[in-house]
Tab-separated table of C-alpha atoms in Angstrom:
chain	number	residue	atom	x	y	z
A	1	ARG	CA	0.000	0.000	0.000
A	2	LYS	CA	1.311	3.451	-0.863
A	3	GLU	CA	2.018	5.756	2.087
A	4	VAL	CA	-0.095	8.498	0.550
A	5	GLU	CA	-2.908	7.635	-1.820
A	6	GLN	CA	-5.013	9.866	-3.993
A	7	ASP	CA	-7.650	9.317	-6.628
A	8	PRO	CA	-5.798	10.315	-9.820
A	9	GLY	CA	-8.990	11.614	-11.430
A	10	PRO	CA	-9.416	13.349	-13.750
A	11	PHE	CA	-12.125	15.431	-12.149
A	12	ASN	CA	-13.907	17.543	-14.762
A	13	VAL	CA	-15.951	20.181	-12.999
A	14	PRO	CA	-17.994	23.125	-14.331
A	15	GLU	CA	-16.829	26.593	-13.460
A	16	GLY	CA	-18.406	27.862	-10.255
A	17	ALA	CA	-18.982	24.415	-8.782
A	18	THR	CA	-17.591	23.088	-5.527
A	19	VAL	CA	-15.174	20.184	-5.723
A	20	ALA	CA	-13.577	18.099	-3.004
A	21	PHE	CA	-10.902	15.446	-2.980
A	22	ASN	CA	-9.547	13.235	-0.282
A	23	CYS	CA	-6.182	11.723	0.332
A	24	THR	CA	-5.469	8.811	2.671
A	25	TYR	CA	-2.218	8.122	4.458
A	26	SER	CA	-0.962	4.907	5.999
A	27	ASN	CA	1.701	6.168	8.407
A	28	SER	CA	-0.029	7.162	11.631
A	29	ALA	CA	3.205	8.888	12.717
A	30	SER	CA	2.808	11.476	9.986
A	31	GLN	CA	2.660	14.874	11.643
A	32	SER	CA	2.541	17.521	8.977
A	33	PHE	CA	0.440	17.667	5.866
A	34	PHE	CA	0.282	19.952	2.880
A	35	TRP	CA	-1.556	20.433	-0.352
A	36	TYR	CA	0.570	21.429	-3.329
A	37	ARG	CA	-0.655	22.330	-6.777
A	38	GLN	CA	1.270	21.494	-9.901
A	39	ASP	CA	0.538	22.881	-13.319
A	40	CYS	CA	1.465	20.852	-16.386
A	41	ARG	CA	5.269	20.561	-16.744
A	42	LYS	CA	5.832	23.031	-13.908
A	43	GLU	CA	7.160	22.762	-10.375
A	44	PRO	CA	4.892	21.920	-7.409
A	45	LYS	CA	3.844	25.007	-5.471
A	46	LEU	CA	2.554	25.064	-1.919
A	47	LEU	CA	-1.178	25.666	-1.862
A	48	MET	CA	-1.727	25.364	1.873
A	49	SER	CA	-0.616	23.579	5.000
A	50	VAL	CA	-3.219	21.405	6.711
A	51	TYR	CA	-3.826	21.958	10.404
A	52	SER	CA	-5.512	19.565	12.802
A	53	SER	CA	-8.354	21.983	13.433
A	54	GLY	CA	-8.929	22.514	9.721
A	55	ASN	CA	-8.079	25.720	7.930
A	56	GLU	CA	-9.391	27.938	5.225
A	57	ASP	CA	-7.678	30.200	2.734
A	58	GLY	CA	-10.137	32.065	0.578
A	59	ARG	CA	-12.030	29.542	-1.531
A	60	PHE	CA	-9.910	26.644	-0.275
A	61	THR	CA	-10.567	24.591	2.855
A	62	ALA	CA	-8.325	21.827	4.141
A	63	GLN	CA	-9.314	19.264	6.750
A	64	LEU	CA	-7.362	16.585	8.606
A	65	ASN	CA	-9.022	13.528	10.114
A	66	ARG	CA	-6.421	11.657	12.166
A	67	ALA	CA	-8.804	8.947	13.322
A	68	SER	CA	-9.536	7.907	9.748
A	69	GLN	CA	-6.134	8.984	8.424
A	70	TYR	CA	-7.252	11.199	5.624
A	71	ILE	CA	-6.965	14.805	4.579
A	72	SER	CA	-9.294	16.664	2.285
A	73	LEU	CA	-9.289	19.727	0.074
A	74	LEU	CA	-12.453	21.614	-0.783
A	75	ILE	CA	-12.517	24.241	-3.508
A	76	ARG	CA	-15.556	26.508	-3.643
A	77	ASP	CA	-16.678	28.629	-6.593
A	78	SER	CA	-14.096	26.973	-8.825
A	79	LYS	CA	-12.286	29.080	-11.422
A	80	LEU	CA	-10.720	28.094	-14.715
A	81	SER	CA	-7.346	28.905	-13.159
A	82	ASP	CA	-7.888	26.153	-10.580
A	83	SER	CA	-7.216	23.568	-13.296
A	84	ALA	CA	-4.084	21.738	-12.155
A	85	THR	CA	-2.893	18.590	-10.441
A	86	TYR	CA	-3.242	18.682	-6.652
A	87	LEU	CA	-0.629	16.804	-4.646
A	88	CYS	CA	-1.257	15.534	-1.141
A	89	VAL	CA	1.926	15.523	0.968
A	90	GLY	CA	2.751	14.166	4.398
A	91	ARG	CA	5.781	14.272	6.683
A	92	GLY	CA	6.604	12.383	9.885
A	93	PHE	CA	7.777	14.112	13.045
A	94	GLY	CA	11.497	14.818	12.923
A	95	ASN	CA	11.634	13.220	9.505
A	96	GLU	CA	12.627	15.509	6.691
A	97	LYS	CA	11.359	13.166	4.030
A	98	LEU	CA	8.152	14.350	2.457
A	99	THR	CA	5.914	11.666	1.001
A	100	PHE	CA	3.995	12.774	-2.052
A	101	GLY	CA	0.814	11.361	-3.439
A	102	THR	CA	0.704	10.878	-7.192
A	103	GLY	CA	-1.755	13.746	-7.529
A	104	THR	CA	-5.373	14.368	-8.489
A	105	ARG	CA	-5.952	16.040	-11.810
A	106	LEU	CA	-8.643	18.705	-11.873
A	107	THR	CA	-10.013	20.409	-14.966
A	108	ILE	CA	-12.491	23.267	-14.627
A	109	ILE	CA	-14.794	23.458	-17.621
A	110	PRO	CA	-16.156	26.827	-18.819
B	1	ASP	CA	14.465	36.239	-10.008
B	2	ALA	CA	13.554	32.756	-8.869
B	3	ASP	CA	14.412	31.813	-5.279
B	4	VAL	CA	15.415	28.275	-6.314
B	5	THR	CA	17.182	28.042	-9.670
B	6	GLN	CA	17.957	24.863	-11.544
B	7	THR	CA	20.262	24.485	-14.527
B	8	PRO	CA	19.957	23.260	-17.170
B	9	ARG	CA	16.188	23.418	-17.728
B	10	ASN	CA	16.329	20.749	-20.413
B	11	ARG	CA	18.992	18.232	-21.351
B	12	ILE	CA	19.156	15.415	-23.870
B	13	THR	CA	22.148	13.119	-23.672
B	14	LYS	CA	23.302	9.606	-24.459
B	15	THR	CA	23.592	6.500	-22.336
B	16	GLY	CA	26.858	6.336	-20.425
B	17	LYS	CA	27.464	10.074	-20.270
B	18	ARG	CA	28.160	11.896	-17.013
B	19	ILE	CA	25.656	14.622	-16.249
B	20	MET	CA	25.470	17.234	-13.541
B	21	LEU	CA	22.356	19.119	-12.571
B	22	GLU	CA	22.867	22.292	-10.581
B	23	CYS	CA	20.655	23.937	-8.000
B	24	SER	CA	21.164	27.246	-6.268
B	25	GLN	CA	18.917	29.142	-3.865
B	26	THR	CA	18.629	32.630	-2.465
B	27	LYS	CA	16.129	31.761	0.272
B	28	GLY	CA	18.795	31.269	2.932
B	29	HIS	CA	17.440	27.801	3.728
B	30	ASP	CA	19.821	25.246	5.146
B	31	ARG	CA	17.985	22.179	3.838
B	32	MET	CA	18.061	21.124	0.213
B	33	TYR	CA	16.601	18.144	-1.655
B	34	TRP	CA	16.651	16.425	-5.026
B	35	TYR	CA	13.560	14.641	-6.360
B	36	ARG	CA	12.612	12.963	-9.587
B	37	GLN	CA	9.103	12.829	-10.959
B	38	ASP	CA	7.814	10.121	-13.264
B	39	PRO	CA	4.286	9.763	-14.652
B	40	GLY	CA	2.107	7.739	-12.291
B	41	LEU	CA	4.776	7.555	-9.590
B	42	GLY	CA	4.754	11.021	-8.104
B	43	LEU	CA	7.815	12.703	-6.661
B	44	ARG	CA	10.490	10.468	-5.185
B	45	LEU	CA	13.375	11.654	-3.035
B	46	ILE	CA	16.881	10.977	-4.335
B	47	TYR	CA	19.132	12.754	-1.806
B	48	TYR	CA	18.827	15.455	0.801
B	49	SER	CA	21.165	17.649	2.804
B	50	PHE	CA	20.596	19.461	6.090
B	51	ASP	CA	23.739	21.574	5.800
B	52	VAL	CA	27.063	21.706	3.989
B	53	LYS	CA	28.540	18.724	5.854
B	54	ASP	CA	25.422	16.613	5.824
B	55	ILE	CA	24.316	14.326	2.962
B	56	ASN	CA	21.585	11.692	3.217
B	57	LYS	CA	20.251	9.107	0.801
B	58	GLY	CA	16.621	9.204	-0.154
B	59	GLU	CA	14.506	6.325	-1.389
B	60	ILE	CA	16.085	6.051	-4.871
B	61	SER	CA	19.732	7.108	-4.568
B	62	ASP	CA	21.286	4.296	-6.644
B	63	GLY	CA	22.958	5.668	-9.772
B	64	TYR	CA	23.118	9.201	-8.376
B	65	SER	CA	25.540	11.245	-6.285
B	66	VAL	CA	25.335	14.746	-4.837
B	67	SER	CA	27.577	17.531	-3.662
B	68	ARG	CA	26.684	20.365	-1.296
B	69	GLN	CA	29.290	22.915	-2.280
B	70	ALA	CA	27.883	25.710	-0.153
B	71	GLN	CA	24.721	26.443	1.775
B	72	ALA	CA	23.187	27.846	-1.379
B	73	LYS	CA	24.290	25.150	-3.840
B	74	PHE	CA	23.392	21.482	-4.174
B	75	SER	CA	24.281	19.564	-7.317
B	76	LEU	CA	23.106	16.157	-8.513
B	77	SER	CA	25.306	13.927	-10.688
B	78	LEU	CA	24.541	10.935	-12.831
B	79	GLU	CA	27.921	9.253	-13.244
B	80	SER	CA	26.870	7.025	-16.141
B	81	ALA	CA	23.397	7.904	-17.353
B	82	ILE	CA	20.942	5.185	-18.364
B	83	PRO	CA	17.583	5.520	-20.152
B	84	ASN	CA	15.465	4.798	-17.067
B	85	GLN	CA	16.883	7.947	-15.498
B	86	THR	CA	14.851	9.917	-18.007
B	87	ALA	CA	12.574	12.023	-15.818
B	88	LEU	CA	11.733	15.475	-14.549
B	89	TYR	CA	14.120	16.447	-11.734
B	90	PHE	CA	13.310	18.964	-9.031
B	91	CYS	CA	15.460	20.643	-6.434
B	92	ALA	CA	13.744	21.904	-3.286
B	93	THR	CA	14.673	23.806	-0.140
B	94	SER	CA	13.186	24.202	3.304
B	95	ASP	CA	13.858	26.060	6.512
B	96	SER	CA	14.996	24.018	9.481
B	97	THR	CA	12.666	25.551	12.048
B	98	GLY	CA	10.168	22.820	12.882
B	99	SER	CA	8.697	19.911	10.979
B	100	SER	CA	5.804	21.956	9.665
B	101	GLN	CA	7.955	23.880	7.202
B	102	PRO	CA	6.982	23.226	3.577
B	103	GLN	CA	9.459	22.770	0.758
B	104	HIS	CA	9.971	25.228	-2.069
B	105	PHE	CA	10.757	23.872	-5.512
B	106	GLY	CA	12.859	24.982	-8.437
B	107	ASP	CA	11.463	25.057	-11.974
B	108	GLY	CA	12.698	21.565	-12.749
B	109	THR	CA	15.133	19.987	-15.193
B	110	ARG	CA	13.729	17.790	-17.925
B	111	LEU	CA	16.324	15.101	-18.609
B	112	SER	CA	16.185	12.636	-21.487
B	113	ILE	CA	18.695	9.797	-21.799
B	114	LEU	CA	18.808	8.213	-25.239
C-alpha cells in the first residue's frame, strides 16, 4: 500500500462548482500535511498547510481527520485557473522526508 | 528572479554520459533536496542535505551522487546515465525551524537519456 494515496482523477468540474478530494495516508506517525498544486510541466507550489483543526484560505478549505487517516481539500466557486494537479503531501515528526501522493488532476470546464 | 534556480532546464544526452544538474537558492534555507518525478509515480526523493557537511540518501539514490558545495548550492550527478533515469528532476529547499515547514521547488530539469 502506498504511504499516501489519492484518486488520480481526472475530475472535470464546471466553473463555479464546488469540488472536493480526499487523500489517505498509511503512516499514523505522519505529523505535517500539505496540499501542493502542480501545473502541467511546472514545479509543485505550496497551496496550503493542513492543520488539525482545519483551515481555510479564501475559496480553499483543508481538513485533517487523524482517526480515519485522511486529509481533504475543498474548492468553492471553482475558477478556470484552478485547473491543475493537486498533490497531497505528508511528513513524519522529525523526519525531513516528504511523502507525495501521485496527484489528483482537476479540470475546470467553462 | 527565482528563489530556487535549476540548470539546465532541459537536457538530452546519451547512455553512459556523465551529467550534472545544478541547483542554487537565495532563500537562505539550510535544507536542500533532489527529487525525480515520473508519470504515475509522483515525486520520489533521491538525496537530501541538512547543511554543507550533511548528505543523506533518499529512497532512490542508486545511480546518483550529490555535492553540497555551499549552503546555497546542491548539485546532482549521474555518473553514467541510463535511459530509465529519463525524468523530470526537481530541487527543493526548506527552513529548518520545525517539521511543519513546507518545501519550495525549483522550476525543474527535464532530462532525457537516449
